[in-house]
């Protein structure tokens, strides 16, 4: 079974530029999550989708972050414009349902904003 | 709101020895679940063990076991017969089935295994 795929693995941009991350979850997983992990901290949930609908985006900075899940499968997370404090690893995860299920994580995208 | 606290930023253990990682949590929900996730260097985060709050019996997965103290809101992870491959960042996390319904992570404990 293929795991959660993410790309790119690394990205360096200047502040005020835009960036997009892509995630392909495990086949058949209805729930997809985006987390932000700042160095030295635990992952913080940004947004979670159930199929192609948003179930929780309360911690997503909506003035600069946006996310979508196309046809209930792949997802993209965008930052525009980026700030220095957005430097972090962005993790995508998926699970079979929206609940206390095991979450399967991708390798993450390490973003550096200079 | 849920909070998860890991007070040990770093721990070390000798290979083949036993180590315990500490975690405390706080939630107002009665229906919740607790997890330990492992994040090896440059590798994906994976689930180590899961505990349902309504179960009194402590969860066990091979060399990994938990000490779940519900009244104290404590959820520690014990790793027995530590192996070099156990070296990783370990995150404690909680999930409440109430209004929040999201996984909340602690700040992590970096475990070093000494040969």
Tab-separated table of C-alpha atoms in Angstrom:
chain	number	residue	atom	x	y	z
A	1	UNK	CA	0.000	0.000	0.000
A	2	UNK	CA	1.453	3.330	-1.034
A	3	UNK	CA	1.834	5.882	1.719
A	4	UNK	CA	0.959	9.554	1.812
A	5	UNK	CA	2.895	11.436	-0.851
A	6	UNK	CA	3.915	15.073	-0.616
A	7	UNK	CA	5.798	17.420	-2.874
A	8	UNK	CA	8.024	19.265	-2.957
A	9	UNK	CA	10.177	18.007	-0.104
A	10	UNK	CA	11.978	21.314	0.282
A	11	UNK	CA	11.179	24.860	-0.720
A	12	UNK	CA	12.995	28.129	-0.167
A	13	UNK	CA	11.222	31.387	-0.982
A	14	UNK	CA	11.496	35.033	-0.107
A	15	UNK	CA	8.959	36.743	2.081
A	16	UNK	CA	5.906	38.029	0.245
A	17	UNK	CA	6.233	35.313	-2.396
A	18	UNK	CA	3.660	32.576	-2.800
A	19	UNK	CA	4.119	28.815	-2.483
A	20	UNK	CA	1.974	25.725	-2.922
A	21	UNK	CA	2.269	22.245	-1.473
A	22	UNK	CA	0.682	19.103	-2.829
A	23	UNK	CA	-0.529	15.991	-1.029
A	24	UNK	CA	-1.824	12.651	-2.260
A	25	UNK	CA	-3.359	10.620	0.568
A	26	UNK	CA	-3.608	6.882	0.941
A	27	UNK	CA	-6.135	5.492	-1.500
A	28	UNK	CA	-9.599	5.293	0.000
A	29	UNK	CA	-8.890	7.558	2.956
A	30	UNK	CA	-11.759	9.967	3.367
A	31	UNK	CA	-10.098	12.349	5.799
A	32	UNK	CA	-7.106	14.508	4.995
A	33	UNK	CA	-5.214	16.825	7.335
A	34	UNK	CA	-2.642	19.587	6.949
A	35	UNK	CA	-0.383	20.328	9.898
A	36	UNK	CA	2.257	22.971	10.481
A	37	UNK	CA	5.269	21.855	12.509
A	38	UNK	CA	7.568	24.647	13.618
A	39	UNK	CA	11.050	23.558	14.673
A	40	UNK	CA	11.042	22.252	18.232
A	41	UNK	CA	7.257	22.018	18.444
A	42	UNK	CA	4.598	19.419	17.861
A	43	UNK	CA	2.433	19.515	14.749
A	44	UNK	CA	-0.422	21.997	14.807
A	45	UNK	CA	-3.543	21.262	12.789
A	46	UNK	CA	-4.296	23.814	10.095
A	47	UNK	CA	-7.233	22.235	8.287
A	48	UNK	CA	-9.008	18.924	7.938
A	49	UNK	CA	-11.164	17.662	5.083
A	50	UNK	CA	-13.767	14.945	5.034
A	51	UNK	CA	-13.905	13.872	1.388
A	52	UNK	CA	-13.847	17.228	-0.426
A	53	UNK	CA	-15.504	19.256	2.327
A	54	UNK	CA	-13.798	21.244	5.065
A	55	UNK	CA	-14.719	20.036	8.559
A	56	UNK	CA	-12.360	22.262	10.531
A	57	UNK	CA	-10.244	25.197	9.439
A	58	UNK	CA	-10.397	27.149	12.673
A	59	UNK	CA	-6.602	27.364	12.966
A	60	UNK	CA	-5.903	28.249	9.349
A	61	UNK	CA	-4.695	31.858	8.892
A	62	UNK	CA	-7.205	32.535	6.170
A	63	UNK	CA	-5.767	35.910	5.225
A	64	UNK	CA	-2.781	34.157	3.679
A	65	UNK	CA	-3.389	30.409	3.716
A	66	UNK	CA	-5.830	28.512	1.546
A	67	UNK	CA	-6.405	24.837	0.896
A	68	UNK	CA	-8.538	22.706	-1.315
A	69	UNK	CA	-9.122	19.038	-1.868
A	70	UNK	CA	-9.914	18.207	-5.450
A	71	UNK	CA	-12.539	15.524	-6.002
A	72	UNK	CA	-11.988	14.263	-2.493
A	73	UNK	CA	-8.508	12.922	-3.261
A	74	UNK	CA	-5.454	15.168	-3.744
A	75	UNK	CA	-5.057	18.379	-1.818
A	76	UNK	CA	-3.069	21.581	-2.164
A	77	UNK	CA	-2.118	24.068	0.518
A	78	UNK	CA	-1.140	27.555	-0.569
A	79	UNK	CA	0.493	30.441	1.224
A	80	UNK	CA	0.259	33.893	-0.296
A	81	UNK	CA	2.057	36.059	0.687
A	82	UNK	CA	4.539	34.182	2.836
A	83	UNK	CA	5.967	35.608	6.039
A	84	UNK	CA	9.165	34.714	7.861
A	85	UNK	CA	7.161	32.994	10.610
A	86	UNK	CA	5.720	30.560	8.055
A	87	UNK	CA	9.063	28.741	7.998
A	88	UNK	CA	8.148	25.238	9.135
A	89	UNK	CA	7.549	21.692	7.992
A	90	UNK	CA	4.101	21.210	6.484
A	91	UNK	CA	2.789	17.734	7.075
A	92	UNK	CA	-0.076	16.074	5.290
A	93	UNK	CA	-1.844	13.113	6.864
A	94	UNK	CA	-4.815	10.947	6.029
A	95	UNK	CA	-7.086	8.536	7.858
A	96	UNK	CA	-9.961	6.253	7.030
A	97	UNK	CA	-12.469	8.495	8.771
A	98	UNK	CA	-12.999	11.638	10.817
A	99	UNK	CA	-12.459	10.376	14.295
A	100	UNK	CA	-9.892	8.859	16.647
A	101	UNK	CA	-8.360	6.789	13.885
A	102	UNK	CA	-4.706	6.260	13.149
A	103	UNK	CA	-3.374	9.057	11.015
A	104	UNK	CA	-0.823	8.237	8.343
A	105	UNK	CA	1.664	10.995	7.713
A	106	UNK	CA	3.596	12.019	4.641
A	107	UNK	CA	7.281	12.978	4.687
A	108	UNK	CA	6.457	16.683	4.881
A	109	UNK	CA	7.588	19.769	2.999
A	110	UNK	CA	10.235	21.867	4.682
A	111	UNK	CA	9.579	25.534	3.890
A	112	UNK	CA	12.178	28.215	4.504
A	113	UNK	CA	11.104	31.831	4.087
A	114	UNK	CA	13.997	34.300	3.819
B	1	UNK	CA	-9.836	22.980	24.637
B	2	UNK	CA	-7.313	20.197	24.841
B	3	UNK	CA	-3.750	20.631	25.992
B	4	UNK	CA	-0.933	18.110	25.998
B	5	UNK	CA	2.280	18.663	27.940
B	6	UNK	CA	5.561	16.810	27.579
B	7	UNK	CA	7.975	18.097	30.188
B	8	UNK	CA	11.041	16.163	29.020
B	9	UNK	CA	12.509	17.766	25.881
B	10	UNK	CA	15.277	15.145	25.747
B	11	UNK	CA	15.832	11.689	27.156
B	12	UNK	CA	18.513	9.079	26.668
B	13	UNK	CA	18.631	5.361	27.336
B	14	UNK	CA	21.209	2.640	27.036
B	15	UNK	CA	20.522	-0.001	24.431
B	16	UNK	CA	18.531	-2.932	25.913
B	17	UNK	CA	17.427	-0.828	28.896
B	18	UNK	CA	13.979	0.551	29.691
B	19	UNK	CA	12.917	4.169	29.440
B	20	UNK	CA	9.708	5.998	30.320
B	21	UNK	CA	8.518	9.138	28.557
B	22	UNK	CA	6.074	11.362	30.412
B	23	UNK	CA	2.947	13.099	29.186
B	24	UNK	CA	0.111	14.938	30.889
B	25	UNK	CA	-3.039	16.157	29.221
B	26	UNK	CA	-6.077	18.207	29.979
B	27	UNK	CA	-9.518	17.931	28.459
B	28	UNK	CA	-13.060	18.683	29.531
B	29	UNK	CA	-14.432	15.871	27.400
B	30	UNK	CA	-15.366	12.475	28.814
B	31	UNK	CA	-14.829	10.631	25.539
B	32	UNK	CA	-11.246	10.923	24.366
B	33	UNK	CA	-8.313	8.941	23.059
B	34	UNK	CA	-4.593	9.197	23.657
B	35	UNK	CA	-1.754	8.407	21.296
B	36	UNK	CA	1.986	8.189	21.101
B	37	UNK	CA	3.511	8.947	17.716
B	38	UNK	CA	7.140	8.458	16.734
B	39	UNK	CA	8.987	10.722	14.297
B	40	UNK	CA	12.370	9.234	13.305
B	41	UNK	CA	14.969	11.544	11.797
B	42	UNK	CA	14.004	12.426	8.216
B	43	UNK	CA	11.242	9.857	8.190
B	44	UNK	CA	7.487	9.828	8.430
B	45	UNK	CA	5.664	10.082	11.717
B	46	UNK	CA	4.098	6.759	12.685
B	47	UNK	CA	1.683	5.621	15.354
B	48	UNK	CA	3.272	3.743	18.245
B	49	UNK	CA	0.323	3.052	20.505
B	50	UNK	CA	-3.253	4.173	21.195
B	51	UNK	CA	-5.360	4.176	24.373
B	52	UNK	CA	-9.092	4.628	24.684
B	53	UNK	CA	-9.916	6.633	27.811
B	54	UNK	CA	-12.862	4.416	28.674
B	55	UNK	CA	-10.627	1.363	28.908
B	56	UNK	CA	-8.966	0.745	32.249
B	57	UNK	CA	-6.450	-1.706	30.851
B	58	UNK	CA	-3.200	-0.155	29.706
B	59	UNK	CA	-2.430	-0.607	26.014
B	60	UNK	CA	0.567	-2.690	24.975
B	61	UNK	CA	2.269	-3.133	21.604
B	62	UNK	CA	5.238	-5.469	21.773
B	63	UNK	CA	8.010	-3.566	23.592
B	64	UNK	CA	5.858	-0.454	24.000
B	65	UNK	CA	3.354	-0.024	26.809
B	66	UNK	CA	1.574	2.850	28.471
B	67	UNK	CA	0.762	3.779	32.037
B	68	UNK	CA	-2.605	5.519	31.818
B	69	UNK	CA	-3.586	7.303	35.029
B	70	UNK	CA	-6.968	8.854	34.231
B	71	UNK	CA	-7.480	10.713	37.494
B	72	UNK	CA	-4.031	12.263	37.268
B	73	UNK	CA	-4.442	12.889	33.517
B	74	UNK	CA	-1.138	11.196	32.922
B	75	UNK	CA	-0.189	9.022	29.951
B	76	UNK	CA	3.414	7.802	29.973
B	77	UNK	CA	5.104	5.566	27.423
B	78	UNK	CA	7.447	2.785	28.471
B	79	UNK	CA	9.889	1.349	25.989
B	80	UNK	CA	11.426	-1.933	27.063
B	81	UNK	CA	14.592	-3.487	25.651
B	82	UNK	CA	15.423	-0.248	23.825
B	83	UNK	CA	16.899	-0.608	20.368
B	84	UNK	CA	18.932	1.803	18.250
B	85	UNK	CA	15.959	2.104	15.916
B	86	UNK	CA	13.870	3.541	18.737
B	87	UNK	CA	15.818	6.788	18.534
B	88	UNK	CA	13.328	9.421	17.444
B	89	UNK	CA	11.154	12.303	18.531
B	90	UNK	CA	8.132	11.005	20.417
B	91	UNK	CA	4.907	12.966	20.504
B	92	UNK	CA	2.032	12.448	22.875
B	93	UNK	CA	-1.350	13.431	21.439
B	94	UNK	CA	-4.993	13.506	22.417
B	95	UNK	CA	-8.233	13.364	20.468
B	96	UNK	CA	-11.561	14.340	21.984
B	97	UNK	CA	-14.798	13.165	20.418
B	98	UNK	CA	-16.652	16.315	21.412
B	99	UNK	CA	-16.746	19.590	19.551
B	100	UNK	CA	-13.006	19.844	18.830
B	101	UNK	CA	-12.494	16.472	17.143
B	102	UNK	CA	-8.885	17.097	16.289
B	103	UNK	CA	-5.553	15.597	17.249
B	104	UNK	CA	-3.629	17.851	19.645
B	105	UNK	CA	0.093	17.171	20.015
B	106	UNK	CA	2.554	17.860	22.784
B	107	UNK	CA	5.932	19.455	22.104
B	108	UNK	CA	7.752	16.158	21.899
B	109	UNK	CA	10.567	14.281	23.625
B	110	UNK	CA	13.770	13.572	21.719
B	111	UNK	CA	14.936	10.058	22.625
B	112	UNK	CA	18.555	9.073	22.130
B	113	UNK	CA	19.547	5.412	22.365
B	114	UNK	CA	23.161	4.871	23.398
B	115	UNK	CA	24.981	1.770	22.117
